[in-house]
Coordinates of C-alpha atoms and ligand atoms in Angstrom, one line a residue:
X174 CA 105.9 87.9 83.1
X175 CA 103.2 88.5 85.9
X176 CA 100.7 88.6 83.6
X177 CA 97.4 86.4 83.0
X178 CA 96.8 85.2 79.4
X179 CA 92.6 84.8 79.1
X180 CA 92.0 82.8 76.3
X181 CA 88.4 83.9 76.8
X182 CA 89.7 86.5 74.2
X183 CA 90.1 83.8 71.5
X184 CA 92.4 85.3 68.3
X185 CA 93.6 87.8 70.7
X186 CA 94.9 85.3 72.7
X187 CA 96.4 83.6 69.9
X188 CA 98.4 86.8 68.5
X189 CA 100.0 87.2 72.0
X190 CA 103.8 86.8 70.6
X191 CA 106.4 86.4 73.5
X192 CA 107.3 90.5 74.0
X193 CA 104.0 91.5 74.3
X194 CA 101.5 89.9 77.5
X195 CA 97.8 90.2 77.8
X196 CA 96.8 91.5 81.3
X197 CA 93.0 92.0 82.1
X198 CA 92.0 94.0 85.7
X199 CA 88.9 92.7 87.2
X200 CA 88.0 95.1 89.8
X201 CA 86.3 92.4 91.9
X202 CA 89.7 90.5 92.0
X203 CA 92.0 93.3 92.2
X204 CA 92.5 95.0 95.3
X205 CA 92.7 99.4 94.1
X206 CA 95.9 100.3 93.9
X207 CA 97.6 102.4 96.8
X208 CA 98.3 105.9 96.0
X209 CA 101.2 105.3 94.5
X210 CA 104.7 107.2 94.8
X211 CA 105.3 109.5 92.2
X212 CA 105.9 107.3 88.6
X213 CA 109.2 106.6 87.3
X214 CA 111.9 108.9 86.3
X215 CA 113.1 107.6 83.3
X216 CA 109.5 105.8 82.4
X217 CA 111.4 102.5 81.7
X218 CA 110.8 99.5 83.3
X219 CA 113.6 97.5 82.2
X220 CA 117.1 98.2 80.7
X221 CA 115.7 95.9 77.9
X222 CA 112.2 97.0 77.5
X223 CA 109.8 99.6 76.7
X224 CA 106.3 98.8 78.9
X225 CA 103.3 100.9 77.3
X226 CA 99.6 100.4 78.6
X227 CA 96.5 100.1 76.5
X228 CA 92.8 100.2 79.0
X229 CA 89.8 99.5 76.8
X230 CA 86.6 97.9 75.9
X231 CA 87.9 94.6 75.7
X232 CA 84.0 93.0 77.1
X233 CA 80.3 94.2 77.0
X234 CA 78.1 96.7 74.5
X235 CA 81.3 98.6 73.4
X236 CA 83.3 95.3 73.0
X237 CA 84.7 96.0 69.5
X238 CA 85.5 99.2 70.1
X239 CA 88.5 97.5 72.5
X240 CA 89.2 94.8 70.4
X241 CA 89.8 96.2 67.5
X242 CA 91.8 99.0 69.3
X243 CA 93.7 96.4 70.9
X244 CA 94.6 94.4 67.5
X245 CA 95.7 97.2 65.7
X246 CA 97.9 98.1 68.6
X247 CA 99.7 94.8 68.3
X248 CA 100.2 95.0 64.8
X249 CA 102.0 97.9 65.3
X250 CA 104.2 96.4 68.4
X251 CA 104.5 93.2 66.3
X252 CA 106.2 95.2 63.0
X253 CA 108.5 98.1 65.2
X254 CA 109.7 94.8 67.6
X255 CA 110.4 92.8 64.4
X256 CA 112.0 95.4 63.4
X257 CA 114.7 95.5 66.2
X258 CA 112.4 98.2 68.4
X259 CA 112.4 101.5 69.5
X260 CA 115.7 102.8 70.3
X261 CA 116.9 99.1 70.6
X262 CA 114.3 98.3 73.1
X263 CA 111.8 95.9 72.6
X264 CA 108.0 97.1 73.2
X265 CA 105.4 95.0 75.6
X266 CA 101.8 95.6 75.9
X267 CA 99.6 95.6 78.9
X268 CA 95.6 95.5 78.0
X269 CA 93.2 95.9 80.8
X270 CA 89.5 95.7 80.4
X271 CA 87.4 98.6 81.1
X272 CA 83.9 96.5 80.9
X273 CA 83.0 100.0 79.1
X274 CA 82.6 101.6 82.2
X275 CA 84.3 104.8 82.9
X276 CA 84.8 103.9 86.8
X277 CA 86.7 100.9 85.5
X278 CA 89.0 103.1 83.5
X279 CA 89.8 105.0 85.9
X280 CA 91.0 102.0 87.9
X281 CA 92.8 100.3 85.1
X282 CA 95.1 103.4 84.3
X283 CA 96.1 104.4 88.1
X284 CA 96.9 100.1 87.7
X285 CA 98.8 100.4 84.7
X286 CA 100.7 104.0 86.0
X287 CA 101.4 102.6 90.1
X288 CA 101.1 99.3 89.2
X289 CA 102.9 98.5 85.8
X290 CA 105.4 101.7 85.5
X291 CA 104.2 102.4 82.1
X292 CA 105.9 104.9 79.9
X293 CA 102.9 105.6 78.0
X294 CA 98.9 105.1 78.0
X295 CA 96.9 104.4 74.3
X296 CA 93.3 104.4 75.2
X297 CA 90.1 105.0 75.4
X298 CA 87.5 104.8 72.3
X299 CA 84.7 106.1 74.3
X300 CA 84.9 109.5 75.0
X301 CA 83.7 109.5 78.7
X302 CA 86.5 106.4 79.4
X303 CA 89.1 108.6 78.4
X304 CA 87.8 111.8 80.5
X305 CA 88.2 109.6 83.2
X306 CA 91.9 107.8 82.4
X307 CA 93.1 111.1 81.0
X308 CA 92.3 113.2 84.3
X309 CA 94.6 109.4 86.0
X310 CA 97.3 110.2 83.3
X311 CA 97.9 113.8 83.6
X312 CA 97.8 113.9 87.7
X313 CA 100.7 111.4 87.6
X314 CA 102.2 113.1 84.3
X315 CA 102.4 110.1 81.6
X316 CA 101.5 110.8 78.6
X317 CA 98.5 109.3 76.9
X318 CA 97.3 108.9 73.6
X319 CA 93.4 108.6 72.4
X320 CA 93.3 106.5 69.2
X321 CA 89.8 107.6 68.7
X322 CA 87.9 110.0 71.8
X323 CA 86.1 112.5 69.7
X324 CA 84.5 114.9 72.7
X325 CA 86.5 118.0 72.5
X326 CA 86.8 118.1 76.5
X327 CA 89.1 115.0 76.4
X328 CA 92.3 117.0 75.5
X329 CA 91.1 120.3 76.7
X330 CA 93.5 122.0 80.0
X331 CA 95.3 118.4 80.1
X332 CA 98.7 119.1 78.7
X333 CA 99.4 115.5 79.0
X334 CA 96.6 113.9 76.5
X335 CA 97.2 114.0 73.4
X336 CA 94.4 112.4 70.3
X337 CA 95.1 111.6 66.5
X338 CA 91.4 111.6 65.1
X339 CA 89.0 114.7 64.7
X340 CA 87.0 116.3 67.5
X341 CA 83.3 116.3 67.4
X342 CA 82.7 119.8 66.3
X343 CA 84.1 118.9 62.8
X344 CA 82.1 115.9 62.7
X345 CA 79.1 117.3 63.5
X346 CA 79.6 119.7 60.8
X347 CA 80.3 117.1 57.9
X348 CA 77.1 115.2 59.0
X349 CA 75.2 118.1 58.9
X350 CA 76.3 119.5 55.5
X351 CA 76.2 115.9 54.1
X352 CA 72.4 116.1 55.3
X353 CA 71.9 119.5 53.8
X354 CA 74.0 119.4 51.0
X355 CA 74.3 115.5 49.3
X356 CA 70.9 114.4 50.6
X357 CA 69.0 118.1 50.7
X358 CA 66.9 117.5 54.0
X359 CA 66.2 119.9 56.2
X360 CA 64.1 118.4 58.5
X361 CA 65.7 116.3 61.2
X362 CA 65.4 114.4 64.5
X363 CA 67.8 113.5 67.1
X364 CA 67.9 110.2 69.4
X365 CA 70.5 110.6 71.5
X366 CA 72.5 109.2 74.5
X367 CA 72.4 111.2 77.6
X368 CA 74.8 109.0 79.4
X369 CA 77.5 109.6 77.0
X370 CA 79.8 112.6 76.8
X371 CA 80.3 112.1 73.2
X372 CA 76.7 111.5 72.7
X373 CA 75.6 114.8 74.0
X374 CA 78.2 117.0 72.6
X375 CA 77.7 115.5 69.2
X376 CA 74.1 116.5 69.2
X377 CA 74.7 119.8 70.8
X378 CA 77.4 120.6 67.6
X379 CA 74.8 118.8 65.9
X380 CA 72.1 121.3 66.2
X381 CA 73.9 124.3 66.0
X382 CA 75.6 123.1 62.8
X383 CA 72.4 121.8 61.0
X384 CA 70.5 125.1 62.1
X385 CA 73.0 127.4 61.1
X386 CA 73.0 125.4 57.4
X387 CA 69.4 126.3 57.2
X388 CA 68.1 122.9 58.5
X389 CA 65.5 122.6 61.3
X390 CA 65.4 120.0 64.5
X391 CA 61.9 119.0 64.2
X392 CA 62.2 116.9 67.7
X393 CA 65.1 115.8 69.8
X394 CA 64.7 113.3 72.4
X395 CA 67.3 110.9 74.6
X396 CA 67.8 107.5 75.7
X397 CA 69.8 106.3 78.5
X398 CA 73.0 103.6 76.8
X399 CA 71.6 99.7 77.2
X400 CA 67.5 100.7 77.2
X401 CA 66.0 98.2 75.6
X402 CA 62.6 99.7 74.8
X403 CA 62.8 103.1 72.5
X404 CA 59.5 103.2 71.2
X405 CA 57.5 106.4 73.3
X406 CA 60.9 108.5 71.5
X407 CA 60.1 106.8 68.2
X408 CA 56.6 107.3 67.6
X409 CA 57.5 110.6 69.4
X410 CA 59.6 111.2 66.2
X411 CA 57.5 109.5 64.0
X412 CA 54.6 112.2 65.1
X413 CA 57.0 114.7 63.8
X414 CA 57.3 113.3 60.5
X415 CA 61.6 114.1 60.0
X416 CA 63.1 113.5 57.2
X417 CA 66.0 111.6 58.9
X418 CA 66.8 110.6 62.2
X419 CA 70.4 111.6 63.4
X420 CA 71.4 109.0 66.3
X421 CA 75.1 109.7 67.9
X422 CA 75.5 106.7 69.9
X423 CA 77.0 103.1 70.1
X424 CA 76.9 100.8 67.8
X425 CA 75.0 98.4 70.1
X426 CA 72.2 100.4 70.6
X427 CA 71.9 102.0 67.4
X428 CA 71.5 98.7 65.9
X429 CA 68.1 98.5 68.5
X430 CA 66.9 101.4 67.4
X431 CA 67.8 101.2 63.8
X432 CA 65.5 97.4 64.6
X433 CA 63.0 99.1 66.7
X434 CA 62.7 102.2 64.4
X435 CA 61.5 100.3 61.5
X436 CA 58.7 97.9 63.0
X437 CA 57.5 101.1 64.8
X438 CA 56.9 102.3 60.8
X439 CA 59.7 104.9 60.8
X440 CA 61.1 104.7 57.5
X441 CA 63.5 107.6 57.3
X442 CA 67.1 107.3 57.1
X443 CA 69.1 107.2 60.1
X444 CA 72.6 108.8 60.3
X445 CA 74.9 107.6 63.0
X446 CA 78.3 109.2 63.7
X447 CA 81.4 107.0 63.9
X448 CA 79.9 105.4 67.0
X449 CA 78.2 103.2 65.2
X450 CA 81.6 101.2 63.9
X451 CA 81.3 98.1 64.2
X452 CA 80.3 95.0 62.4
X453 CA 78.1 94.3 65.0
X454 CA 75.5 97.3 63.6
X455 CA 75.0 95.1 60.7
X456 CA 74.8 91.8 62.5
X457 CA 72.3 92.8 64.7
X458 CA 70.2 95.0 62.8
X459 CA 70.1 93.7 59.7
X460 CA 67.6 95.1 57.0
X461 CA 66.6 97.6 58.9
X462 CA 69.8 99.6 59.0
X463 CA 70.4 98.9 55.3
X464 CA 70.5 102.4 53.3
X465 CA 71.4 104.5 56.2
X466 CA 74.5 106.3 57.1
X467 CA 77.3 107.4 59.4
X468 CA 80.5 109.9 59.7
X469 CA 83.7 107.9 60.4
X470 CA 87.4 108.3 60.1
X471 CA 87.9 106.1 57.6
X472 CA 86.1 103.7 55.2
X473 CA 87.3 100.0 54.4
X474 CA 86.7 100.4 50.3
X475 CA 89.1 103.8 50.6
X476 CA 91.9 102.8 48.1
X477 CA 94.7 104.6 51.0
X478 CA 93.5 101.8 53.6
X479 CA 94.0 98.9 51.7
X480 CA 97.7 97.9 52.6
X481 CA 96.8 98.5 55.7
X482 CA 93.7 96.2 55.7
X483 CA 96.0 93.7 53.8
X484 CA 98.4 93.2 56.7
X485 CA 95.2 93.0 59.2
X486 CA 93.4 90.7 57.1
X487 CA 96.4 88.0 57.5
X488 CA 96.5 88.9 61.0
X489 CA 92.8 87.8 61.3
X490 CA 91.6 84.9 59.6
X491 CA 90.7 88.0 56.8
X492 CA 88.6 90.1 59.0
X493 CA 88.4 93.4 57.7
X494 CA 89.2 96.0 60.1
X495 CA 87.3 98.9 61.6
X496 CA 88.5 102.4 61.6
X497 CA 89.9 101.4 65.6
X498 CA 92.1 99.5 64.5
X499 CA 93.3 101.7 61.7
X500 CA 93.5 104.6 64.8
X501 CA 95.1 102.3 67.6
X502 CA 97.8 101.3 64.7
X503 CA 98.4 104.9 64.0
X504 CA 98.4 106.0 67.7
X505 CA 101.0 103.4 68.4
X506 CA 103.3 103.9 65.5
X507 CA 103.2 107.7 66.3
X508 CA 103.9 107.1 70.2
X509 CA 107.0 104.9 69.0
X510 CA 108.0 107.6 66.5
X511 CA 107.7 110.4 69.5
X512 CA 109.8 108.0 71.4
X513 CA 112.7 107.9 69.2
X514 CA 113.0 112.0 69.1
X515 CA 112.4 112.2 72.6
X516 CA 115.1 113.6 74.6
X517 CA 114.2 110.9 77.4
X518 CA 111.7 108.7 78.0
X519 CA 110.5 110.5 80.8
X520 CA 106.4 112.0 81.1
X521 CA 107.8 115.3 80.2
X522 CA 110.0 114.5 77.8
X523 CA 108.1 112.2 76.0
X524 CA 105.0 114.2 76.5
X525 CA 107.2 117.3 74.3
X526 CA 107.9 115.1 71.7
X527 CA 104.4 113.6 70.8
X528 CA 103.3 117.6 71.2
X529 CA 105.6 118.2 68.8
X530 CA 104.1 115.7 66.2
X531 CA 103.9 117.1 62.8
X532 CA 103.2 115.4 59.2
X533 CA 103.1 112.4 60.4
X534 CA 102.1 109.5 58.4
X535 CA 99.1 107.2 59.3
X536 CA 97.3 105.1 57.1
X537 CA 94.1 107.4 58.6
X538 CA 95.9 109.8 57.7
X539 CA 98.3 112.1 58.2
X540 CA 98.7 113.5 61.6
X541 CA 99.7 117.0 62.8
X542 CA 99.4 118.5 66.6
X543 CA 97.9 121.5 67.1
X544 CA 98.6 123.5 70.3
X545 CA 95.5 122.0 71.7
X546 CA 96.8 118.3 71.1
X547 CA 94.5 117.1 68.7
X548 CA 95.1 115.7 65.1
X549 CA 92.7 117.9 62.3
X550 CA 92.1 115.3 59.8
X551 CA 89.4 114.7 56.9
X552 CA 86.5 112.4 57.8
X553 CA 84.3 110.2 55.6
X554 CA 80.3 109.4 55.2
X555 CA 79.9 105.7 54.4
X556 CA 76.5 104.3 53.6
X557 CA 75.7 101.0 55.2
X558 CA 75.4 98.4 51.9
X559 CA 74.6 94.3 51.5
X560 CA 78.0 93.0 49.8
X561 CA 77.8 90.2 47.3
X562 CA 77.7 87.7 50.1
X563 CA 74.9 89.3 52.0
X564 CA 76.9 91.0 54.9
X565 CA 76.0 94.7 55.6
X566 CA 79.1 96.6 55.2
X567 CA 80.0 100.7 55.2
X568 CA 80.5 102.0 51.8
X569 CA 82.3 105.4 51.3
X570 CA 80.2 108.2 49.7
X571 CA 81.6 111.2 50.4
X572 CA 85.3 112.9 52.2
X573 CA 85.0 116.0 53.9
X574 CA 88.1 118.1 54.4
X575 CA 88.8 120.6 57.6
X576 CA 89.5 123.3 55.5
X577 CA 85.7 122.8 54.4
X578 CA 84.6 124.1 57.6
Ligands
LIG180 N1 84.5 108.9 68.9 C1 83.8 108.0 69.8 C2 83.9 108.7 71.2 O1 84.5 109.6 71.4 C3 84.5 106.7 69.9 C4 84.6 105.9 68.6 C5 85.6 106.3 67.6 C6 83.8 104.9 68.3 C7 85.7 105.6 66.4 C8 83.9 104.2 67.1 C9 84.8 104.6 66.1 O2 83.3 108.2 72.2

């Protein structure tokens, strides 16, 4: 194996069974790829193997967002390998580390296409990552796979990127009408993040959703990802006197605001959308994002996620996992399923089977794809709660269906 085990990553390390490696790209290290030849005509590396790449968040603001992704993806590899594979074949991983940079995801997926001959890309959480890998997958025609990249513009004229969560125009409606109709407000602000794709087209569906309901944007203003200081936009908001605040960002920040919100006397509820998962919200901001709320694609006290969360938990010293991991277990299984229809595991061939997807079963869900390659699934509203021990978890409180739209 040419690949470099970090134990920097502690349990992920650990999990690291012998068919699957741990790679991480440093872009200081690594010289960029030469253009590369065109990819592989069968997509398989070895007579004995299946090689499929995963580029994420794996370090900085976003790090749980790879992580998690990352875990779930190995529980998947861990049960189909036990299993006796796909097609025979046994299935090896090869992470990289995007740093939560979109330039870096770039670089990791032309590494992982030239570089590693992989048959298939999972990846990215963050929207804007996976604009950038996905435009790197469909020039060299490999299929990829977003667990979770809400922005409708990932998929769209890229016949090659696929996604099995929701797109933001459905989330931004079942925030809204969960504003409107559970908590009946009508008055709302927006904080969001201009250097995010997702960011700004959830606030864009946002407002047209809310204001179409009825609702008014009293004041919408932006940050920039990793300010530190938010406080001329809150007492901006504050001035306006909202009933809530919606905030589509990262978790890291919106735990900063959610902090800085509340000392600056803002006292509204937030609402987050499923940026915001990650048990890092609650461990940074503590009290001060207790009571508020956020749209997600699952929610950890949902009776359907609990075998799921069962096999994790053993996994993970009894870490209870996000809705990433949930979605990177589901994008792999249904990448492995696609596999054993496919006709070959060529980019075309394999990309026509995963297009052809339908009823499949995730534990988010089940997953259909539509024409435009995206999954239409129900989302949920979770409240963020202090369990019996004191740690601020996400409660369900309401599902909203697609057909509700
Ligand atoms: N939907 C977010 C995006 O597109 C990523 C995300 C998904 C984050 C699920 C957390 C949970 O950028």
């Amino acid at each position: 194996m040419s690949s470099v085990l970090r134990s920097g990553w502690g349990v992920l390390g650990l999990i690291a069974a012998s068919a699957i490696s741990m790679v991480t790209c440093d872009a200081k290290n690594t010289p960029a790829p030469a253009p590369a030849p065109a990819p592989a005509a069968t997509g398989e590396t070895s007579a004995d193997e299946i090689v499929v790449g995963h580029y994420g968040s794996m370090t900085g603001s976003e790090a749980t967002f790879g992580q998690s992704t990352d875990n779930g993806i190995r529980l998947a590899i861990s049960e189909i390998n036990a299993a006796g594979g796909v097609n025979g074949k046994q299935v090896r991983l090869i992470t990289y580390d995007t740093k939560g940079d979109s330039g870096e995801a770039g670089k990791a997926v032309t590494r992982l296409i030239t570089n590693d001959k992989v048959t298939a890309v999972l990846g990215e959480v963050a929207s804007s990552l996976s604009l950038a890998g996905g435009a790197v997958c469909q020039q060299y025609g490999v299929p990829m796979i977003s667990p979770s990249s809400t922005n409708p513009r990932v998929t769209q004229g890229k016949d090659f990127v696929f996604r099995v969560c929701f797109t933001d125009d459905f989330q931004a409606f079942g925030v809204a009408k969960f504003t409107k109709e559970n908590l009946k407000l009508t008055k709302a602000a927006i904080l969001y993040d201009q250097k995010q794709a997702y960011s700004k087209g959830l606030r864009d569906d946002f407002k047209k959703a809310f204001t179409t309901m009825g609702g008014t944007i009293v004041i919408d203003q932006a940050y920039s990802g990793g300010d530190t200081d938010y406080s001329a936009q809150l007492n901006a908001i504050k001035a306006k006197g909202p009933e809530i605040v919606f905030v589509p960002g990262y978790y890291t920040d919106g735990a900063n605001i959610a902090i800085q919100a509340r000392k600056a006397g803002l006292t509204v509820p937030l609402i987050g959308g499923d940026g915001w998962d990650s048990e890092q919200l609650g461990k940074i901001a503590g009290d001060a994002i207790v009571g508020c709320y956020f749209s997600n694609h699952s929610a950890p006290d949902q009776p359907s996620m609990q075998t799921f969360i069962g096999k994790y938990k053993a996994e993970h010293s009894n870490q209870i996992p996000d809705a990433l991991a949930g979605l990177g277990y589901d994008a792999a299984n249904l990448l492995f399923d696609a596999m054993k229809r496919a006709k070959s595991l060529s980019g075309k061939d394999l990309r026509d089977s995963i297009a052809a997807t339908q009823g499949f079963k995730g534990v988010t869900g089940t997953i259909s794809m539509d024409k435009n390659r995206n999954a239409k699934k129900a989302l949920v509203i979770v409240q963020l709660k202090k369990d019996a021990a004191g740690v601020v978890t996400p409660a369900f409180v309401v599902g909203v269906e697609p057909s509700e739209k």
